[in-house]
Tab-separated table of C-alpha atoms and ligand atoms in Angstrom:
chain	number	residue	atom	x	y	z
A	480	UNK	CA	-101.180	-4.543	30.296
A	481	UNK	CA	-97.586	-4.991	28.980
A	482	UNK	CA	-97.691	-5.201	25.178
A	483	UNK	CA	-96.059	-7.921	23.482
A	484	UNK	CA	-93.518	-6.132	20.894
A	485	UNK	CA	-91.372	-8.185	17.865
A	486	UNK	CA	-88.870	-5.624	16.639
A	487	UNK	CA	-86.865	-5.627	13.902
A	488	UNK	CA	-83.405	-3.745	13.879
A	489	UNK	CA	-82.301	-4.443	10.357
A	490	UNK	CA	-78.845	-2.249	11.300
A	491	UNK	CA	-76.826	-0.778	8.256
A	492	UNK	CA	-78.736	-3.269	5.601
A	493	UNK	CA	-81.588	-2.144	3.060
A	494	UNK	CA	-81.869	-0.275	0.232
A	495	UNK	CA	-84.993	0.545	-1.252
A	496	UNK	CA	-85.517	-2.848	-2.787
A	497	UNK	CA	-85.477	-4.109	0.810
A	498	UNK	CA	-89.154	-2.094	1.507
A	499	UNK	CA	-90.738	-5.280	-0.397
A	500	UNK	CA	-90.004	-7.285	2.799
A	501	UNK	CA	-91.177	-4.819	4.971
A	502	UNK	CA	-94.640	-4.400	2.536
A	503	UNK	CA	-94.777	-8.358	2.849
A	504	UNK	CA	-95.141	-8.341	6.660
A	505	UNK	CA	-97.438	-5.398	6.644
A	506	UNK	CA	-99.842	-7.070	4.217
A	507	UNK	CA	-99.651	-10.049	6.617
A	508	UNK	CA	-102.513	-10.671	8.833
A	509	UNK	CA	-102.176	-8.539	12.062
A	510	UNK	CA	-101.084	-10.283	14.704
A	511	UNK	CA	-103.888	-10.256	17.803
A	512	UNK	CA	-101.307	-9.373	20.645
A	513	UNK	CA	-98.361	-8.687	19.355
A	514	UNK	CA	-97.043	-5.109	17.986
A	515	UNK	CA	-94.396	-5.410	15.093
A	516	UNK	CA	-91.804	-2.450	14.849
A	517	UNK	CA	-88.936	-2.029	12.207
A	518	UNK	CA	-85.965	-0.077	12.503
A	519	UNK	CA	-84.298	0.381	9.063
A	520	UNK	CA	-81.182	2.530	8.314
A	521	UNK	CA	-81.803	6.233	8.322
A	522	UNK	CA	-82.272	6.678	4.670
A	523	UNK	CA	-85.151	4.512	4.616
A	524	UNK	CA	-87.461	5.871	7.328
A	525	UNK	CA	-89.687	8.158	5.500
A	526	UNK	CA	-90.219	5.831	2.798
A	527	UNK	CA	-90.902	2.534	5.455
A	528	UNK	CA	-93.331	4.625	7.130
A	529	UNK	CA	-95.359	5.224	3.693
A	530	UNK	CA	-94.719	1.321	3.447
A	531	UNK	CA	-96.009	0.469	6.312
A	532	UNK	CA	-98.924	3.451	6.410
A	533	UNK	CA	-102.427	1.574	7.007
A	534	UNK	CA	-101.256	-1.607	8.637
A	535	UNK	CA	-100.307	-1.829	12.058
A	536	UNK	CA	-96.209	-1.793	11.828
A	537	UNK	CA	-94.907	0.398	13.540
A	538	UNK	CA	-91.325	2.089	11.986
A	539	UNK	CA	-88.347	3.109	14.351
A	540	UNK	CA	-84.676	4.504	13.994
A	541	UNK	CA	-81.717	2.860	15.071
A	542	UNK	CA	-79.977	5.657	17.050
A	543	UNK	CA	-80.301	9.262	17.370
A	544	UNK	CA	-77.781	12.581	18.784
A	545	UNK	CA	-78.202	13.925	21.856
A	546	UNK	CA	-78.841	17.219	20.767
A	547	UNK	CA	-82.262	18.165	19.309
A	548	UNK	CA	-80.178	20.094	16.332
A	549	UNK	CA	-77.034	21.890	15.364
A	550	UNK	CA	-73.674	21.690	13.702
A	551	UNK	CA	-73.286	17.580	13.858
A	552	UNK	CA	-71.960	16.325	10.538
A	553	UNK	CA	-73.745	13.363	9.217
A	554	UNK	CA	-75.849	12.566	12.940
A	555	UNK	CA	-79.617	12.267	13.076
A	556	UNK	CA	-81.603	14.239	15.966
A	557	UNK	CA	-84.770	12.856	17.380
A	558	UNK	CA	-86.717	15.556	16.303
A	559	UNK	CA	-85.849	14.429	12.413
A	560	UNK	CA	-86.738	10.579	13.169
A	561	UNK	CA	-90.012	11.669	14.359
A	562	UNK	CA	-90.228	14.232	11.672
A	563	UNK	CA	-90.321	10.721	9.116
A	564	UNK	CA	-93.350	9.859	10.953
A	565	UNK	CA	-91.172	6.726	13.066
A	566	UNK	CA	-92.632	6.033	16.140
A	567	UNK	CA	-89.478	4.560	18.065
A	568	UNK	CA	-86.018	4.692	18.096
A	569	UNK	CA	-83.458	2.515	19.485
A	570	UNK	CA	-80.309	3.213	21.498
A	571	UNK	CA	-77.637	1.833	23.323
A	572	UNK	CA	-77.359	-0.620	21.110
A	573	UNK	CA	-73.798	-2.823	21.874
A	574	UNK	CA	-72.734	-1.652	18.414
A	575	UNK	CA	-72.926	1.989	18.917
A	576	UNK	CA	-71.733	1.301	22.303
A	577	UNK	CA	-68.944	-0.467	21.259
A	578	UNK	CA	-68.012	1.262	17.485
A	579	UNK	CA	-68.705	4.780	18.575
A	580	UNK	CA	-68.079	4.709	22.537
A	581	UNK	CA	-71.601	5.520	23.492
A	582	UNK	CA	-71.178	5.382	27.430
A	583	UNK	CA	-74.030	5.058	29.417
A	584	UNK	CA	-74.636	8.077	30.281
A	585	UNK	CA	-74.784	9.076	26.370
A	586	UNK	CA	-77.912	6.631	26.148
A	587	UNK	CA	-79.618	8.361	28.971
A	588	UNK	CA	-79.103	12.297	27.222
A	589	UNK	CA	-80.263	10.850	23.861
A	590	UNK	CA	-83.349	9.213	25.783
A	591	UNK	CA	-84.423	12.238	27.422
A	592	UNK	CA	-84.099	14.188	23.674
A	593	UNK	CA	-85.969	10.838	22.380
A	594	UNK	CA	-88.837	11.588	24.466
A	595	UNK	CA	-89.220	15.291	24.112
A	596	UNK	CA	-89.487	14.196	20.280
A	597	UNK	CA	-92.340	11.968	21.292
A	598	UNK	CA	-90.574	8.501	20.733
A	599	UNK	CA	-90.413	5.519	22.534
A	600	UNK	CA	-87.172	4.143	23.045
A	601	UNK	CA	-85.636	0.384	23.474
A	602	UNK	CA	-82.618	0.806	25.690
A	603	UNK	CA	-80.517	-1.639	24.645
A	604	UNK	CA	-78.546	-4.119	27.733
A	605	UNK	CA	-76.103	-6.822	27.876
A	606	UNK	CA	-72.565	-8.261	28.948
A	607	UNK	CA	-70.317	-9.220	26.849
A	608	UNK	CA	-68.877	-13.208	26.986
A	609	UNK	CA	-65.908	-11.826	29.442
A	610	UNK	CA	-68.153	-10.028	31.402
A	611	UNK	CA	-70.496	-13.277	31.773
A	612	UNK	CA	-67.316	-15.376	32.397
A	613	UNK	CA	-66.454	-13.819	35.375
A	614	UNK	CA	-70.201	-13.511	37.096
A	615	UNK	CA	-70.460	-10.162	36.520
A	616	UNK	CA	-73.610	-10.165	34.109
A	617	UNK	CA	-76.044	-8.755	36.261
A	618	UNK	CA	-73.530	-6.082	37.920
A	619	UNK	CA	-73.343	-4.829	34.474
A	620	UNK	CA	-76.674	-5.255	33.300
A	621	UNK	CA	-77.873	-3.781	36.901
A	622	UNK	CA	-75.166	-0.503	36.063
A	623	UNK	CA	-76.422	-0.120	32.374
A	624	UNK	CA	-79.777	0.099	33.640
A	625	UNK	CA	-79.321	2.865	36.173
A	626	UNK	CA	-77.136	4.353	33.818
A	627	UNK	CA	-78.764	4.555	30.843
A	628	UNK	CA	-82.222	4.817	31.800
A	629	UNK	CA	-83.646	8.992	32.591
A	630	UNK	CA	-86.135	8.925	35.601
A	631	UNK	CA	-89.109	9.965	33.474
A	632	UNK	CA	-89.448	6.110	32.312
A	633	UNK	CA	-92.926	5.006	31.908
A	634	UNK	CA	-94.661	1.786	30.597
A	635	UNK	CA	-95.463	4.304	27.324
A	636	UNK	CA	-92.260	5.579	26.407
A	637	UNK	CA	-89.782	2.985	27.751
A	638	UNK	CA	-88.836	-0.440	26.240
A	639	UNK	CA	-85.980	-2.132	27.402
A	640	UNK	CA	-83.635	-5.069	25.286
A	641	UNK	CA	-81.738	-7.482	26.649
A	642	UNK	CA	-78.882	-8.305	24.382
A	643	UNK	CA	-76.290	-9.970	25.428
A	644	UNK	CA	-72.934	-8.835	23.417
A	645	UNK	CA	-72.143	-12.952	22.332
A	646	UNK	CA	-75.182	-13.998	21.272
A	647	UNK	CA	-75.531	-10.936	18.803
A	648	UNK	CA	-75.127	-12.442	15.469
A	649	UNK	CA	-73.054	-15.416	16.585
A	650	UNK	CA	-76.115	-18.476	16.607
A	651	UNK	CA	-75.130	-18.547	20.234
A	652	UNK	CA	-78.259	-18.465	22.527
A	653	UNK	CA	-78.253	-18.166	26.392
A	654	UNK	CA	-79.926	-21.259	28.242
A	655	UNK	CA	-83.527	-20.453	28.979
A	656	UNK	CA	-82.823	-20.143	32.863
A	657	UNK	CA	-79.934	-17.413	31.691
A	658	UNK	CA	-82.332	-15.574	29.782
A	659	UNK	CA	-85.242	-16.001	32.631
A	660	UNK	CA	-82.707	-15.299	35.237
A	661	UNK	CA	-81.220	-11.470	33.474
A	662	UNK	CA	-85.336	-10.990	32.427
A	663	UNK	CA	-86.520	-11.251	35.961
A	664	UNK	CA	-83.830	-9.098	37.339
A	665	UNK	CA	-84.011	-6.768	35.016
A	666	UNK	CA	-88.232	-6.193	35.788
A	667	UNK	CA	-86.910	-5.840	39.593
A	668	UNK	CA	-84.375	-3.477	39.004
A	669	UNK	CA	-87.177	-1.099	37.025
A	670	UNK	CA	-89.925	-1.886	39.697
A	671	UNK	CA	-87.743	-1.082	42.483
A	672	UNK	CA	-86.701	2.188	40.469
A	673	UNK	CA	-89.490	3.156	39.268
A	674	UNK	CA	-92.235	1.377	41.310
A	675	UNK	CA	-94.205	-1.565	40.344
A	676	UNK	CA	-96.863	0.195	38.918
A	677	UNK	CA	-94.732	1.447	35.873
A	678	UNK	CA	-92.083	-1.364	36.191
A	679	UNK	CA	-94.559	-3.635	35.962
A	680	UNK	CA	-95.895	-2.364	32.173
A	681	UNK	CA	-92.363	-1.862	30.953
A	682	UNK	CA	-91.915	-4.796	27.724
A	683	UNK	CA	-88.546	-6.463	28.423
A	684	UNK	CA	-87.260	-7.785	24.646
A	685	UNK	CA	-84.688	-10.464	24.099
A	686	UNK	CA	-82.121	-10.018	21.557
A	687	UNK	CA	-79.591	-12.258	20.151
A	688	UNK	CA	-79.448	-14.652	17.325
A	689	UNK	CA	-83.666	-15.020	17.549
A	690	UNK	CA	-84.962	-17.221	15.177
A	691	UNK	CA	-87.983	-19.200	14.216
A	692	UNK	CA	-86.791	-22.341	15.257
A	693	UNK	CA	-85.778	-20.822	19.094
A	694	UNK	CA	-88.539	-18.004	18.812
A	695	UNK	CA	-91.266	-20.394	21.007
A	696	UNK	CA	-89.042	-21.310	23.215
A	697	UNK	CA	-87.484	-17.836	24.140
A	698	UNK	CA	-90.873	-16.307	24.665
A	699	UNK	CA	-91.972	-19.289	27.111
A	700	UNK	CA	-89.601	-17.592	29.638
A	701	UNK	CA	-90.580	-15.815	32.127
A	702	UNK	CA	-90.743	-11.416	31.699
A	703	UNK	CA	-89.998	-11.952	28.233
A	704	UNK	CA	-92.214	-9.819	26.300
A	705	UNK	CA	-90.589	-9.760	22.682
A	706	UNK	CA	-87.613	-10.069	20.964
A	707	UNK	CA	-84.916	-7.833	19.388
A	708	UNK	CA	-84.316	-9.507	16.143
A	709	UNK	CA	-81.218	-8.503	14.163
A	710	UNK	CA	-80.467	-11.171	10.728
A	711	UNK	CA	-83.778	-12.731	11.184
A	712	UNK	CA	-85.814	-9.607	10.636
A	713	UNK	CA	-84.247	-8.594	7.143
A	714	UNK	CA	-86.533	-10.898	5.190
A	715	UNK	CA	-90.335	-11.386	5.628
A	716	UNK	CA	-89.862	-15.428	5.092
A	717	UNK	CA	-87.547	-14.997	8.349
A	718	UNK	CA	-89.410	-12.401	10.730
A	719	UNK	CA	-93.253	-13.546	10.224
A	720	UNK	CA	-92.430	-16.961	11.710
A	721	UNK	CA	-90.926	-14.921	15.097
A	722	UNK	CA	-93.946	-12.571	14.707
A	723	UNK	CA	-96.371	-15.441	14.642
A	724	UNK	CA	-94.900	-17.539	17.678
A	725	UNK	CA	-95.047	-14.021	19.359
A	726	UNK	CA	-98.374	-13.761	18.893
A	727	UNK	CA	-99.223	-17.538	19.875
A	728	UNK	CA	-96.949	-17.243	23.313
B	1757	LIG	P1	-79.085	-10.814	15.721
B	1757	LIG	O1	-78.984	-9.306	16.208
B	1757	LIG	O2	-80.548	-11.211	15.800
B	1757	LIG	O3	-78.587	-10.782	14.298
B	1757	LIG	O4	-78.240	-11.652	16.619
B	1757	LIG	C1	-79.780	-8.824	17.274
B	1757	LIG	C2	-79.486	-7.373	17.524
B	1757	LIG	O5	-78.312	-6.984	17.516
B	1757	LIG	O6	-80.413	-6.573	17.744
């Protein structure tokens, strides 16, 4: 009922030589359970999606405006990451939180003009390492959510990441019981919201510093239903290992 989902967010890396990795994992084997979505940079959509076209990865963006079109130098609307043939797009990442000021409230317009394009979204969470130092993780993980999320949320067009800030790119991991602990209140927070029915089939990622050697381990715990993989996704060699202990979980 709640699909198992390894995504790869490959950020501002890849040029077109990097569509060999992406051809490598889509000539792998298909996993049984587990979807595989990656989100290149912008320029390379249309061409990943031909990549990809007849195996069963799935392509996303990495962020999209608010608006559905108009005078925005240099942004990307919904409606032209769909237009590539992507099926997903990410926002709310902590890096377009944090580099371009995205607030909350931001993440929730661009997911309502996601979903009139006819993507799914990940809705990207997490504290940062002050934030978690002085107990306040799940008072800001609890406010991002009802922040960030638009009421419409469903099991189909919802997928929410939980990234915390310090662990992105740093090696550092949360303990198993941290990531179980944010993980379970995270899937109360949406079934409360939006009833258990459709909290209940929303996928709840991990992301941060995800690798093969931690990748069994992380999806052992509890309402973890994937992972968010940033450095780890750029090369096939990397990602198909985190795909694979996906699958097997
Ligand atoms: P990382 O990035 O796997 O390189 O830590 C994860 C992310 O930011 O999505």
């Amino acid at each position: 009922m709640r699909r198992k989902l390894a995504a790869g967010n490959w950020k501002m890396n890849g040029t077109a030589a990097s569509l060999a990795e992406l051809t490598a994992i889509a000539a792998a084997p298909a996993p049984s359970e587990a979807s595989v979505l990656i989100c290149p940079p912008a320029t390379l959509l249309s061409r990943a999606v031909s990549a990809a076209a007849d195996s069963n990865v799935m392509i996303g963006g990495q962020d999209c405006h608010v608006a559905s079109s108009g005078a925005h130098t240099g942004d990307v609307s919904a409606e032209m990451v769909a237009d590539t043939g992507a099926s997903h797009v990410i926002l709310g990442h902590s890096e377009r939180r944090e580099d371009h000021g995205e607030s909350n409230e931001d993440v929730r317009g661009k997911a309502v003009t996601a979903w009139d394009a006819g993507l799914v979204t990940v809705i990207c969470v997490g504290e940062s390492l002050s934030e978690r130092e002085a107990d306040n993780t799940l008072d800001i993980i609890g406010g991002q959510l009802a922040g960030s999320i638009p009421d419409a949320a469903t099991g189909d067009n919802l997928v929410v990441a939980y990234e915390p800030v310090w662990a992105i790119g740093t090696g550092k991991v949360p303990t198993l019981a941290q990531i179980g602990d944010v993980h379970d209140f995270i899937r109360m927070r949406l079934e409360r919201r939006f009833g258990e029915g459709v909290g209940r089939t929303v996928s709840i990622l991990y992301g941060g510093s995800v690798k093969a050697s931690n990748a069994t381990d992380i999806f052992s715990v509890s309402n973890v239903d994937g992972a968010l993989v940033g450095g780890a996704s750029l090369k096939a060699a990397d990602f198909q290992p985190i795909i694979d202990a996906l699958d097997a979980s």
